[in-house]
CSV table of C-alpha atoms in Angstrom, one decimal:
chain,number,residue,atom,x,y,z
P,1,UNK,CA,-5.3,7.8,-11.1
P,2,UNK,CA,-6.7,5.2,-13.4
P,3,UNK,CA,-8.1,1.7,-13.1
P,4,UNK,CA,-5.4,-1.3,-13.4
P,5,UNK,CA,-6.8,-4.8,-14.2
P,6,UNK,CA,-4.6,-6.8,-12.8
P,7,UNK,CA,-2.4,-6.5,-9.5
P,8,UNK,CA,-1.3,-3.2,-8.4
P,9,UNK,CA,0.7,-1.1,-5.6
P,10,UNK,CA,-2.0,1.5,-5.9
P,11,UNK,CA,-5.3,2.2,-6.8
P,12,UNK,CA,-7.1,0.1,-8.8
P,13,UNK,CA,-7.4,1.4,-12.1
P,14,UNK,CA,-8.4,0.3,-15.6
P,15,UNK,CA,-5.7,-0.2,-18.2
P,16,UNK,CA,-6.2,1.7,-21.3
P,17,UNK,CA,-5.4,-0.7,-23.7
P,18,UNK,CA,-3.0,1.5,-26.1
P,19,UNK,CA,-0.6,1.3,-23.1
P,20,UNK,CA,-0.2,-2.4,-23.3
P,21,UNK,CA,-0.4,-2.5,-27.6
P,22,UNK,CA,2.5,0.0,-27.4
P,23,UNK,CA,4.3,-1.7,-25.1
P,24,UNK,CA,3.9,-5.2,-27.1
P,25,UNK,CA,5.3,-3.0,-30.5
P,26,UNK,CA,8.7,-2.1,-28.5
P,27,UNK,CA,8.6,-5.1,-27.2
P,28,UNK,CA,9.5,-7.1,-30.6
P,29,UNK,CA,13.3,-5.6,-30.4
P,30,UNK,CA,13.5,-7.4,-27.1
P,31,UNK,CA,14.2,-11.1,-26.2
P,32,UNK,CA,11.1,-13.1,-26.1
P,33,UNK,CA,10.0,-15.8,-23.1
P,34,UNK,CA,11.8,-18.8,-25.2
P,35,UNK,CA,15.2,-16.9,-24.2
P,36,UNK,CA,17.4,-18.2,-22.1
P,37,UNK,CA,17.4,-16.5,-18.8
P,38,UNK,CA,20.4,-14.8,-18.4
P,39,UNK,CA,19.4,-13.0,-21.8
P,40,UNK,CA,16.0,-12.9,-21.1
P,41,UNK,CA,16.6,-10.6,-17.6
P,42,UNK,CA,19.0,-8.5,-19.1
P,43,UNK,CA,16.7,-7.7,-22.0
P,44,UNK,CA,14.1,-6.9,-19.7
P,45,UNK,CA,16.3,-4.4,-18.1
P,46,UNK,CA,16.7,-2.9,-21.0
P,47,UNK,CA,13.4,-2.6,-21.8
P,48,UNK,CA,12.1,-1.3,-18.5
P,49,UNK,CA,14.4,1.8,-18.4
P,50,UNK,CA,14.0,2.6,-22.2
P,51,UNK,CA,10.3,3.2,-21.2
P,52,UNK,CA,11.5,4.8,-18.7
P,53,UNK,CA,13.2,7.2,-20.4
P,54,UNK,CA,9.9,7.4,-22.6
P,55,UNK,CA,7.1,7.9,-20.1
P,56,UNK,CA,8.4,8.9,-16.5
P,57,UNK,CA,7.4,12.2,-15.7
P,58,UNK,CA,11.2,13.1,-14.2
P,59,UNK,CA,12.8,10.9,-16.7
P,60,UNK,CA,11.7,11.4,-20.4
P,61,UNK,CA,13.2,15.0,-19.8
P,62,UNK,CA,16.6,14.2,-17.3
P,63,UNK,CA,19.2,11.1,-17.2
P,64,UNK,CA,18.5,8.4,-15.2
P,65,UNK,CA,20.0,8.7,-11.6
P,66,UNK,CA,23.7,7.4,-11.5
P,67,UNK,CA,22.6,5.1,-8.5
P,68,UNK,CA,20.4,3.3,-10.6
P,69,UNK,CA,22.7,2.5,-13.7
P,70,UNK,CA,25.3,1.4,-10.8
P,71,UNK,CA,22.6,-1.0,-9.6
P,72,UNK,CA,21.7,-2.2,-12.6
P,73,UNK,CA,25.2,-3.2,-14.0
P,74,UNK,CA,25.4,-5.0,-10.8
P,75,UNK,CA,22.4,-7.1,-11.0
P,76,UNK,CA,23.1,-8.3,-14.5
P,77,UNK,CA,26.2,-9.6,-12.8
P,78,UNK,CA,24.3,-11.8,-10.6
P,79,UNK,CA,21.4,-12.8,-12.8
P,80,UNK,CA,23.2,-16.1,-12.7
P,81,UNK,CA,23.2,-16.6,-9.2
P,82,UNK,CA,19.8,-15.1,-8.6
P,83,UNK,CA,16.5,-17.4,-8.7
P,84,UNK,CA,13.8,-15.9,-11.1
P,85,UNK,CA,12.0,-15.3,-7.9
P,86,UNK,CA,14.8,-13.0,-6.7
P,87,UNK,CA,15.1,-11.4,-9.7
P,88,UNK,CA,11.2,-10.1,-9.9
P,89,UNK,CA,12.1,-8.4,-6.3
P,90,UNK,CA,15.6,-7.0,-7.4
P,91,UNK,CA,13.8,-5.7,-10.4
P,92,UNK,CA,11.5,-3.5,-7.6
P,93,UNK,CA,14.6,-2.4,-6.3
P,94,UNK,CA,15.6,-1.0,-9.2
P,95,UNK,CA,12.3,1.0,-9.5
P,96,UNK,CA,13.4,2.1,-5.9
P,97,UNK,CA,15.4,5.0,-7.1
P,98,UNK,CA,13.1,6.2,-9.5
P,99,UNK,CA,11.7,7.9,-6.0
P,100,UNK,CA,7.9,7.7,-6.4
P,101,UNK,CA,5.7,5.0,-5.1
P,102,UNK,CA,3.4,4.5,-8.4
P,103,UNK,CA,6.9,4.0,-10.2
P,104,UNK,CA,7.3,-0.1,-9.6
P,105,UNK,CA,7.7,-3.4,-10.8
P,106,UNK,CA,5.2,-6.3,-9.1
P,107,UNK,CA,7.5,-9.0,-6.8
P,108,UNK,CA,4.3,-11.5,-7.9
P,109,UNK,CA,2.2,-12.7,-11.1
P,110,UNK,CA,4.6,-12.5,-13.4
P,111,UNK,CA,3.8,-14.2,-16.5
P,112,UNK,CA,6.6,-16.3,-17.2
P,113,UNK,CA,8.1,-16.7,-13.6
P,114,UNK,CA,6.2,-18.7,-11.2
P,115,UNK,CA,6.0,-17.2,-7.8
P,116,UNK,CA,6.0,-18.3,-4.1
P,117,UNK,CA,4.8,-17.8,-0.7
P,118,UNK,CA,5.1,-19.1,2.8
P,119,UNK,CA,1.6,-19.7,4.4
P,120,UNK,CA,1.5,-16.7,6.7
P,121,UNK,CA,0.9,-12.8,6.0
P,122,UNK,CA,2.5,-10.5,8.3
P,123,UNK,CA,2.2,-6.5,9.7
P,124,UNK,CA,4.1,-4.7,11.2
P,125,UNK,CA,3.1,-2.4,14.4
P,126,UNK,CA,4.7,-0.3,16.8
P,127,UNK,CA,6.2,-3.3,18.9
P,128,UNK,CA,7.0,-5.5,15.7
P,129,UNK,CA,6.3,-7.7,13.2
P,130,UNK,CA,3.7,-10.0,13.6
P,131,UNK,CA,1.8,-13.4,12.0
P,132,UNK,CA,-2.2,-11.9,10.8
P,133,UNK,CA,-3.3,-14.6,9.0
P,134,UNK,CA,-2.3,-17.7,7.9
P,135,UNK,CA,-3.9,-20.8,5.2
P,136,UNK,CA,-5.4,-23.4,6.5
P,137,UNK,CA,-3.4,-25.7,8.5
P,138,UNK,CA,-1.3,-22.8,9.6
P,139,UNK,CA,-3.5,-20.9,11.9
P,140,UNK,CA,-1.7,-21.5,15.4
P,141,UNK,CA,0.7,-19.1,14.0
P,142,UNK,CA,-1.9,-15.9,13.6
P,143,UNK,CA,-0.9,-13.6,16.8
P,144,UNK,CA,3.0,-14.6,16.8
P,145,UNK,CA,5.9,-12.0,16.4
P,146,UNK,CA,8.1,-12.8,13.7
P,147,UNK,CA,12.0,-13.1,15.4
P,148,UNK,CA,14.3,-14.2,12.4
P,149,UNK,CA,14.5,-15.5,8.8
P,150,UNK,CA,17.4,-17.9,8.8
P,151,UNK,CA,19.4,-15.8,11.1
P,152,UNK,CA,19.1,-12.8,9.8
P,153,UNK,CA,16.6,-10.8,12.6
P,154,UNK,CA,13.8,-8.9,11.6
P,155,UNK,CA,15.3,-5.7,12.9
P,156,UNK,CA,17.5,-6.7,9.8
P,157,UNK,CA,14.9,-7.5,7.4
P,158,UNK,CA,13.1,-4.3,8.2
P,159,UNK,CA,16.2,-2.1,7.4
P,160,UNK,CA,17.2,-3.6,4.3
P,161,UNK,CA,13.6,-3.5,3.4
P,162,UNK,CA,13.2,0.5,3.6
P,163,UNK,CA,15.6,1.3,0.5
P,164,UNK,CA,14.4,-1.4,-1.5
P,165,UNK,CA,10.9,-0.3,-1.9
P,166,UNK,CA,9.1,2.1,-4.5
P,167,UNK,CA,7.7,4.6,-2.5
P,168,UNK,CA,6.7,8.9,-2.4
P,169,UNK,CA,7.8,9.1,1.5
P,170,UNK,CA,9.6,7.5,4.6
P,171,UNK,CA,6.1,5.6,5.7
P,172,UNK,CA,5.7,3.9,2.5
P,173,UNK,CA,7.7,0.4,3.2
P,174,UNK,CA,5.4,0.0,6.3
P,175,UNK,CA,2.6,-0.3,3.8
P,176,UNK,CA,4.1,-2.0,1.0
P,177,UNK,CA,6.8,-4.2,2.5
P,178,UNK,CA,5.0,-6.4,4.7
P,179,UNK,CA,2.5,-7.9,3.0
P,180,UNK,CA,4.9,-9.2,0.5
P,181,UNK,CA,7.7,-11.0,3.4
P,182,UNK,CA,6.4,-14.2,2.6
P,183,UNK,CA,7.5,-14.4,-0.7
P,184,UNK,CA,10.7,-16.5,-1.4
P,185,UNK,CA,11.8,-14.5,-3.7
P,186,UNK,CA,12.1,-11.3,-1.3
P,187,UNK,CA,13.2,-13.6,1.5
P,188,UNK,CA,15.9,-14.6,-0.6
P,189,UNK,CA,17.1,-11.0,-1.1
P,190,UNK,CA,17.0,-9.6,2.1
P,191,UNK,CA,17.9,-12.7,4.1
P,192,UNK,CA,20.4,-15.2,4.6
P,193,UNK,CA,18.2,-17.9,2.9
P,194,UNK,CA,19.2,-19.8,0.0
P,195,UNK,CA,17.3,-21.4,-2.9
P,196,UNK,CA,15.1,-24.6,-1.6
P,197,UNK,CA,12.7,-26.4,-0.7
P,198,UNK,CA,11.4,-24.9,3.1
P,199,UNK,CA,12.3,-21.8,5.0
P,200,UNK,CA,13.3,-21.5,8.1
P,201,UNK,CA,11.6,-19.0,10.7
P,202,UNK,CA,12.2,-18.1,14.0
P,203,UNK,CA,8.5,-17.2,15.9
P,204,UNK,CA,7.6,-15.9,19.0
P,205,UNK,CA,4.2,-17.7,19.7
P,206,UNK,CA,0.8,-16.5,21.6
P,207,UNK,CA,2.4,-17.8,24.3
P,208,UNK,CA,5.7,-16.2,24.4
P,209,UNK,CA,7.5,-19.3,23.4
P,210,UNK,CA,10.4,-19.3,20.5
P,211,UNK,CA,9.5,-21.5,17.8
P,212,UNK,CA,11.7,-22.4,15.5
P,213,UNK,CA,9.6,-23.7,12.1
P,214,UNK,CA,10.7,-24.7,8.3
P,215,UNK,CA,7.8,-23.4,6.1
P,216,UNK,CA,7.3,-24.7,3.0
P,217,UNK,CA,6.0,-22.6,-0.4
P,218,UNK,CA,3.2,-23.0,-3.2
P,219,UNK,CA,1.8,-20.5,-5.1
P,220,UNK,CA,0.2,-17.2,-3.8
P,221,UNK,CA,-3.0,-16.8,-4.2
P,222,UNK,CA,-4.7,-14.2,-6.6
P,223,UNK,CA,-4.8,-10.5,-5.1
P,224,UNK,CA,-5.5,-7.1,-6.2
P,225,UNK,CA,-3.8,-4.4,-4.6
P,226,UNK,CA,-2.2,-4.2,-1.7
P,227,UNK,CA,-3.9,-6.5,1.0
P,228,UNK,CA,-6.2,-4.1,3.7
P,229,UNK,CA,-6.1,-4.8,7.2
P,230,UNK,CA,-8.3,-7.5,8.0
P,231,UNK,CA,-9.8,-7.9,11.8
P,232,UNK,CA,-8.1,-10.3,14.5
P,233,UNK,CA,-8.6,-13.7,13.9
P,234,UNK,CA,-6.8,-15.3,16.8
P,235,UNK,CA,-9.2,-17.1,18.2
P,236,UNK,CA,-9.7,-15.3,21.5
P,237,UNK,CA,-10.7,-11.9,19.6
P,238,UNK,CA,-13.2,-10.2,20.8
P,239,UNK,CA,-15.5,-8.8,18.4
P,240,UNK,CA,-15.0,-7.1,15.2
P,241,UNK,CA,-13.9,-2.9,16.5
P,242,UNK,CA,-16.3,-0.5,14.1
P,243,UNK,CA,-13.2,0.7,11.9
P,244,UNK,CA,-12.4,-3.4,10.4
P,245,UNK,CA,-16.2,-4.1,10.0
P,246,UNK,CA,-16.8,-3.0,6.5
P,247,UNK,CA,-12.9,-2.2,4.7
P,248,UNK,CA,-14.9,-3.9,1.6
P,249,UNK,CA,-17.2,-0.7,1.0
P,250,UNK,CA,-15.9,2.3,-0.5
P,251,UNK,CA,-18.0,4.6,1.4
P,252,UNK,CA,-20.1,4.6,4.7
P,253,UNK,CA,-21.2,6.3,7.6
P,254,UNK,CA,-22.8,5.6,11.1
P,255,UNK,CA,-23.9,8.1,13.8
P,256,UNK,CA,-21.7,7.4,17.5
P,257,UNK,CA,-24.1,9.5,19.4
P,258,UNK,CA,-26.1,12.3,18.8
P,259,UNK,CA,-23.1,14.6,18.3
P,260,UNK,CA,-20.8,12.4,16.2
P,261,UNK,CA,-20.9,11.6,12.8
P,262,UNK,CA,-18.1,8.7,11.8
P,263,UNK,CA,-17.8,8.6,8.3
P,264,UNK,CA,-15.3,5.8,6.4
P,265,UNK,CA,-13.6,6.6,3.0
P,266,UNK,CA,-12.3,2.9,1.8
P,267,UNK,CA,-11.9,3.3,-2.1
P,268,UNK,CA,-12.1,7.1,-4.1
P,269,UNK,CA,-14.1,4.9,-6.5
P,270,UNK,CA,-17.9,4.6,-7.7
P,271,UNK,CA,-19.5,1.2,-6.4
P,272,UNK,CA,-21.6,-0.8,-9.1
P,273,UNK,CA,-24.7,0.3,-7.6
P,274,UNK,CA,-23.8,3.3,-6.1
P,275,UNK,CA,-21.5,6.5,-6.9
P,276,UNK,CA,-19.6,8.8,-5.1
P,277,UNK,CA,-21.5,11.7,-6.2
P,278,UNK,CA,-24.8,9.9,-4.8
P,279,UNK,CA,-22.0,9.4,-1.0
P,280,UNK,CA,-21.5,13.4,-1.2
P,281,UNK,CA,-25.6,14.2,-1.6
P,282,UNK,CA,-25.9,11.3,1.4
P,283,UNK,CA,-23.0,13.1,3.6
P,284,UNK,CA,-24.7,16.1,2.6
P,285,UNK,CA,-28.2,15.5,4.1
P,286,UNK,CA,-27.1,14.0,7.1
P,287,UNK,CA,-25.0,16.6,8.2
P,288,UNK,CA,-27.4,19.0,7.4
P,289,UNK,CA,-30.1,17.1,9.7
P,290,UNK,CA,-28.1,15.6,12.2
P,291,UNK,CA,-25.9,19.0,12.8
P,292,UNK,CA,-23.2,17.0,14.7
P,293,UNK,CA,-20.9,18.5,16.4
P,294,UNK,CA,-18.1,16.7,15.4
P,295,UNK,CA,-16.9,14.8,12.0
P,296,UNK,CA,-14.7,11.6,12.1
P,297,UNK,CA,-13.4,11.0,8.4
P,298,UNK,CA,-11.3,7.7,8.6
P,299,UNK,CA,-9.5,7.3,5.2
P,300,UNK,CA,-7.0,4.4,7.2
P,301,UNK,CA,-7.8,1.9,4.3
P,302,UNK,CA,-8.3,4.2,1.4
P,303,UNK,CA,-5.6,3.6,-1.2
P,304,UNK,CA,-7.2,5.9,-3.8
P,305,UNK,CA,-8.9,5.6,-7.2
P,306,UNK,CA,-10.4,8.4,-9.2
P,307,UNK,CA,-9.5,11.9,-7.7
P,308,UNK,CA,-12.4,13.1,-10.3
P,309,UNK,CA,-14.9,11.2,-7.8
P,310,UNK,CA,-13.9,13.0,-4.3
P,311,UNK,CA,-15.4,16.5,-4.8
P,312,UNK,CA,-18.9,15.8,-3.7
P,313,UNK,CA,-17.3,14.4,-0.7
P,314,UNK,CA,-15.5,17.5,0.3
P,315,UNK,CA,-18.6,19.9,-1.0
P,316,UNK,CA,-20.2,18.1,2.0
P,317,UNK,CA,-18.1,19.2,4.4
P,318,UNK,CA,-17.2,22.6,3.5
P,319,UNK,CA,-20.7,22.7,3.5
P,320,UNK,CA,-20.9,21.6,7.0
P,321,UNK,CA,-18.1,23.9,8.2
P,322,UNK,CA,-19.3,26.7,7.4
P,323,UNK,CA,-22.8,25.8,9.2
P,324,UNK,CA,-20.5,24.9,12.2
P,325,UNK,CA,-18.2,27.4,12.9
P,326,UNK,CA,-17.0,25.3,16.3
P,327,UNK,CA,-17.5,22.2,14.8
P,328,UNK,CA,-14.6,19.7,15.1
P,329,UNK,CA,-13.1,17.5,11.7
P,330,UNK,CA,-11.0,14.8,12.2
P,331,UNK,CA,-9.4,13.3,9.5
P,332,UNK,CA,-7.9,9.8,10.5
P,333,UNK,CA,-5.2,8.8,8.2
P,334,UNK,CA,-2.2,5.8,8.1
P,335,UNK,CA,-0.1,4.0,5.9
P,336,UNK,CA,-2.7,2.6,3.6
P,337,UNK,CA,-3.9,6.4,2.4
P,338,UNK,CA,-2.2,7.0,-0.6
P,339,UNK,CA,-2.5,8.0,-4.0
P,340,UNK,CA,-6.1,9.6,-5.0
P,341,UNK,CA,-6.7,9.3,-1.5
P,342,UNK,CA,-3.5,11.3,-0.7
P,343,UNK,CA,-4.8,14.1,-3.3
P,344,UNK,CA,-8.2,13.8,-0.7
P,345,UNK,CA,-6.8,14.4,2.2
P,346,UNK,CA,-4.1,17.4,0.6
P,347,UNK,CA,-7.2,19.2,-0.3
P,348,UNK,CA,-8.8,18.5,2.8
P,349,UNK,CA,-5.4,20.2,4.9
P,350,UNK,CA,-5.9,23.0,2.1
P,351,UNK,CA,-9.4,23.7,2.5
P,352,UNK,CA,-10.7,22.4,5.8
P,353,UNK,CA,-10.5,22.5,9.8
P,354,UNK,CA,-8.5,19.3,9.3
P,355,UNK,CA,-6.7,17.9,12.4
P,356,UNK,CA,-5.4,15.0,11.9
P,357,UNK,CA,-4.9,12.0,13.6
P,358,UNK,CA,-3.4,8.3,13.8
P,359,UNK,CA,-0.1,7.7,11.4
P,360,UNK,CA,1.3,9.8,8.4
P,361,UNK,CA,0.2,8.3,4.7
P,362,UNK,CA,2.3,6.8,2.1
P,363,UNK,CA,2.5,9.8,0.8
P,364,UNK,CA,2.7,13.8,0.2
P,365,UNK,CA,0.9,16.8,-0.8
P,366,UNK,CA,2.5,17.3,-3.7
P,367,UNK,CA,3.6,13.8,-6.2
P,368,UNK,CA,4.7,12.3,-8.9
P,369,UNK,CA,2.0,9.2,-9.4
P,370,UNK,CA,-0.5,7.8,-12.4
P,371,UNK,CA,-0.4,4.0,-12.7
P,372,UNK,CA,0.4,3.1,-15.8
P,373,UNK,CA,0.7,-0.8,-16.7
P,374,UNK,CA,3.2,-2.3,-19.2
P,375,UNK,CA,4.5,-5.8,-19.2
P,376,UNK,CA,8.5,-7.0,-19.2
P,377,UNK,CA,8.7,-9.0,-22.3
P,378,UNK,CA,10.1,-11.9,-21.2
P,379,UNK,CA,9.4,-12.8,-17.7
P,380,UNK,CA,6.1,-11.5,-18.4
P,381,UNK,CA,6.1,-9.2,-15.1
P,382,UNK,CA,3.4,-6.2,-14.4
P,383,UNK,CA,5.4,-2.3,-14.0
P,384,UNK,CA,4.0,0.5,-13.9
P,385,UNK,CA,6.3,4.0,-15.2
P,386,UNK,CA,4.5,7.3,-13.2
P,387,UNK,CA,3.9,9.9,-15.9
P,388,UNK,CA,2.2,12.5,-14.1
P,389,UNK,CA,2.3,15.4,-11.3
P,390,UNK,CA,-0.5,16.0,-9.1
P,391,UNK,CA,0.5,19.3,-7.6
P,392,UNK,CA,-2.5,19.6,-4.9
P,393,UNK,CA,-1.1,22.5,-2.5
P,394,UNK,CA,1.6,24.7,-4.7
P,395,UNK,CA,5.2,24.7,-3.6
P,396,UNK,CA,4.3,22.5,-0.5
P,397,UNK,CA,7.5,20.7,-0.2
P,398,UNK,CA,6.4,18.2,2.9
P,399,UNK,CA,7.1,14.4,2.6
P,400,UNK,CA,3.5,14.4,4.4
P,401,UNK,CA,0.9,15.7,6.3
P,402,UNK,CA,1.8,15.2,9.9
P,403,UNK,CA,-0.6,14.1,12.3
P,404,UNK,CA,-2.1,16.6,14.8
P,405,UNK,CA,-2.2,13.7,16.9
P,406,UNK,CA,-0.2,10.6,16.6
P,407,UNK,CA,-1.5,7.2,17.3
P,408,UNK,CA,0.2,3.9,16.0
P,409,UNK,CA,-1.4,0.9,16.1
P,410,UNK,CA,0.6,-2.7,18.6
P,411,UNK,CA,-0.2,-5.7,18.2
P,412,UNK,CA,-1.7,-5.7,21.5
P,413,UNK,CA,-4.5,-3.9,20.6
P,414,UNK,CA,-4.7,-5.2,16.9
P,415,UNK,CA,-5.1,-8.6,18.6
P,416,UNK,CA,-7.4,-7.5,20.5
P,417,UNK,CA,-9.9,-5.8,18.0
P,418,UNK,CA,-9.3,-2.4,19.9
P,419,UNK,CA,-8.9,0.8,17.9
P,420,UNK,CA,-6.7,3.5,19.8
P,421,UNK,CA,-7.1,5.5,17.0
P,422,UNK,CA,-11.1,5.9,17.1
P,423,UNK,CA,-10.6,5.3,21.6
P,424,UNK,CA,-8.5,8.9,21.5
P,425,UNK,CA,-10.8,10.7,19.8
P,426,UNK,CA,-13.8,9.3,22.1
P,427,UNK,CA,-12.1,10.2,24.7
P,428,UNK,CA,-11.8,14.1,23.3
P,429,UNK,CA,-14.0,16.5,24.3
């Protein structure tokens, strides 16, 4: 899995250049950004599935699936009725049935189309959707449970959502799909909104009290990748729980007690300062001198990287396995594992005493995935077209690694910095 340099689903990866040269040479058949729209979307349609055809590992070797041509003669029906906005996320619904989650097109940044946002991020938990954070002036919403969009509930939302995302399994829209709700352009798709100036929400506050609010939109802020889960910051959260306290490190470890080592695996990528081979050596020696009796792995946050990076990691514990035959490895996984971290934790089920625990990745033991970034000519928006397997456990067929033991994370405890996850284990003996 490469680097990107802009905005991605995925890892982050660096572009090779000779990607984006060729994609500017096909691009000079295509309609440039002085177009006019109509043309403009309909030429980037066409471009997007002729590279397609040319790169996609399934693709460049089969026709493109029925469903897809279907949807696409439909949207360039409605381009005219569609805002640009709308367009960027119908255009991600077309990469929908390519079937793989590093197969996309980005809802935000385009070049040429200016995007949108509300002034809340939401998640979604066992017991709903909820408010996380929120720019200034808007913070009185963090904590509350997101009813409605117009009128269309978010029961609604959620289920029209699921088809409409890129993704390698079932779990992948839990990841994906939320952090992206407040932009217009996606509201406009899977709501009853219309074009304009404010949207209207329905919101459940702290207090349990429906709130009916018009948010207005300005531009989203710059981000790269996926957002991570941040800790609580309703006001009356208690203190930071040990799994939120350090997403921004790619690698790290602390000691619970004299028998537990918790180790957590944020990024399968080298640090400026500080390489994964140089994590494995550090792994290495303190499992070798603290001899714990049981390994917690967290890869909750780890959204891959560089699957060239990981073997030191899992030289470690092989290493410690076989030193502690009753030892105990537990692997704690969700929706944000995915890509190089996926190919991790496939070799860990393959190799290891793996149990895991908390809720299934975004992905499976055996994919199609390689971010790969090209530009649409005309509006300017980032896609990546998957051009590689990553076969990590032959003929597995799973759409992913089941937990041994399933824990998913409410906004209950979320709001109250507790970890269920981590609070299960501790509680094993």
């Amino acid at each position: 899995m490469r680097l990107f340099v802009r905005f991605a689903i995925g890892c982050l990866t660096i572009a090779i250049p000779v990607a984006r040269v060729h994609t500017q040479q096909a691009a000079h058949a295509y309609a440039a950004p002085g177009a006019d729209r109509v043309t403009g979307w309909k030429s980037d349609i066409t471009f997007w599935l002729d590279q397609i055809q040319k790169q996609h590992y399934v693709y460049k070797s089969k026709p493109l699936p029925p469903a897809l041509l279907k949807a696409v003669a439909a949207l360039e029906q409605n381009i005219p009725k569609y805002s640009d906005e709308r367009m960027l996320f119908e255009m991600v619904r077309l990469a929908s049935f390519i079937g793989d989650g590093h197969t996309y097109v980005l809802p935000v940044g385009a070049e040429h189309v200016p995007g949108s946002v509300i002034p809340v991020r939401f998640y979604l938990f066992s017991d709903g959707m909820f408010v996380i954070d929120a720019r200034q002036g808007y913070e009185k919403w963090i904590g509350s449970k997101l009813i409605a969009v117009g009128t269309t509930p978010t029961a609604t939302i959620i289920e029209r959502m699921k088809p409409a995302i890129p993704a390698d399994n079932p779990f992948g829209y839990k990841w994906i799909g939320p952090p992206f709700l407040n932009l217009r352009g996606i509201l406009e798709s899977l709501t009853d909104i219309k074009p304009g100036d404010s949207i209207p929400v329905t919101l459940q506050d702290r207090n349990g009290k429906v709130q009916h609010v018009k948010f207005g939109t300005s531009p989203p802020e710059r981000m790269q990748g996926v957002p991570k889960l941040i800790p609580s910051h309703r006001p009356d959260a208690p203190p930071v729980p040990l799994w939120l306290s350090n997403v921004t490190r790619n690698f790290w470890m602390r000691p619970l007690d004299e028998k537990r080592l918790y180790v957590q695996y944020n990024q399968v990528m080298d640090e400026p300062n500080h390489t994964m081979k140089q994590s494995g050596a550090e792994l290495d020696s303190a499992l070798k001198n603290m001899k714990p009796a049981t390994l917690i792995l967290d890869v909750r946050h780890n959204n891959g990287g560089n699957s060239y990076l990981y073997p030191p990691i899992i030289d470690a514990i092989t290493t410690w396995e076989a030193a502690q035959p009753n030892g105990k490895f537990y692997v704690l996984t969700g929706r944000n594992t995915f890509s190089a971290a996926q190919n991790f934790i496939s070799q860990l089920d393959k190799r290891t005493r793996a149990i895991f625990v908390g809720e299934p990745s975004s992905s499976k033991p055996n994919f199609v995935g390689e971010e790969n970034d090209l530009q649409l000519p005309w509006s300017g928006a980032i896609v990546s077209i998957s051009n590689r397997y990553h076969e990590n456990i032959p003929g597995d067929t799973r759409q992913w690694i089941e937990p041994d033991i399933k824990v998913v994370l409410s906004s209950r405890d979320y709001f109250a910095n507790r970890d269920p996850v981590l609070s299960r284990l501790l509680r094993t003996r």
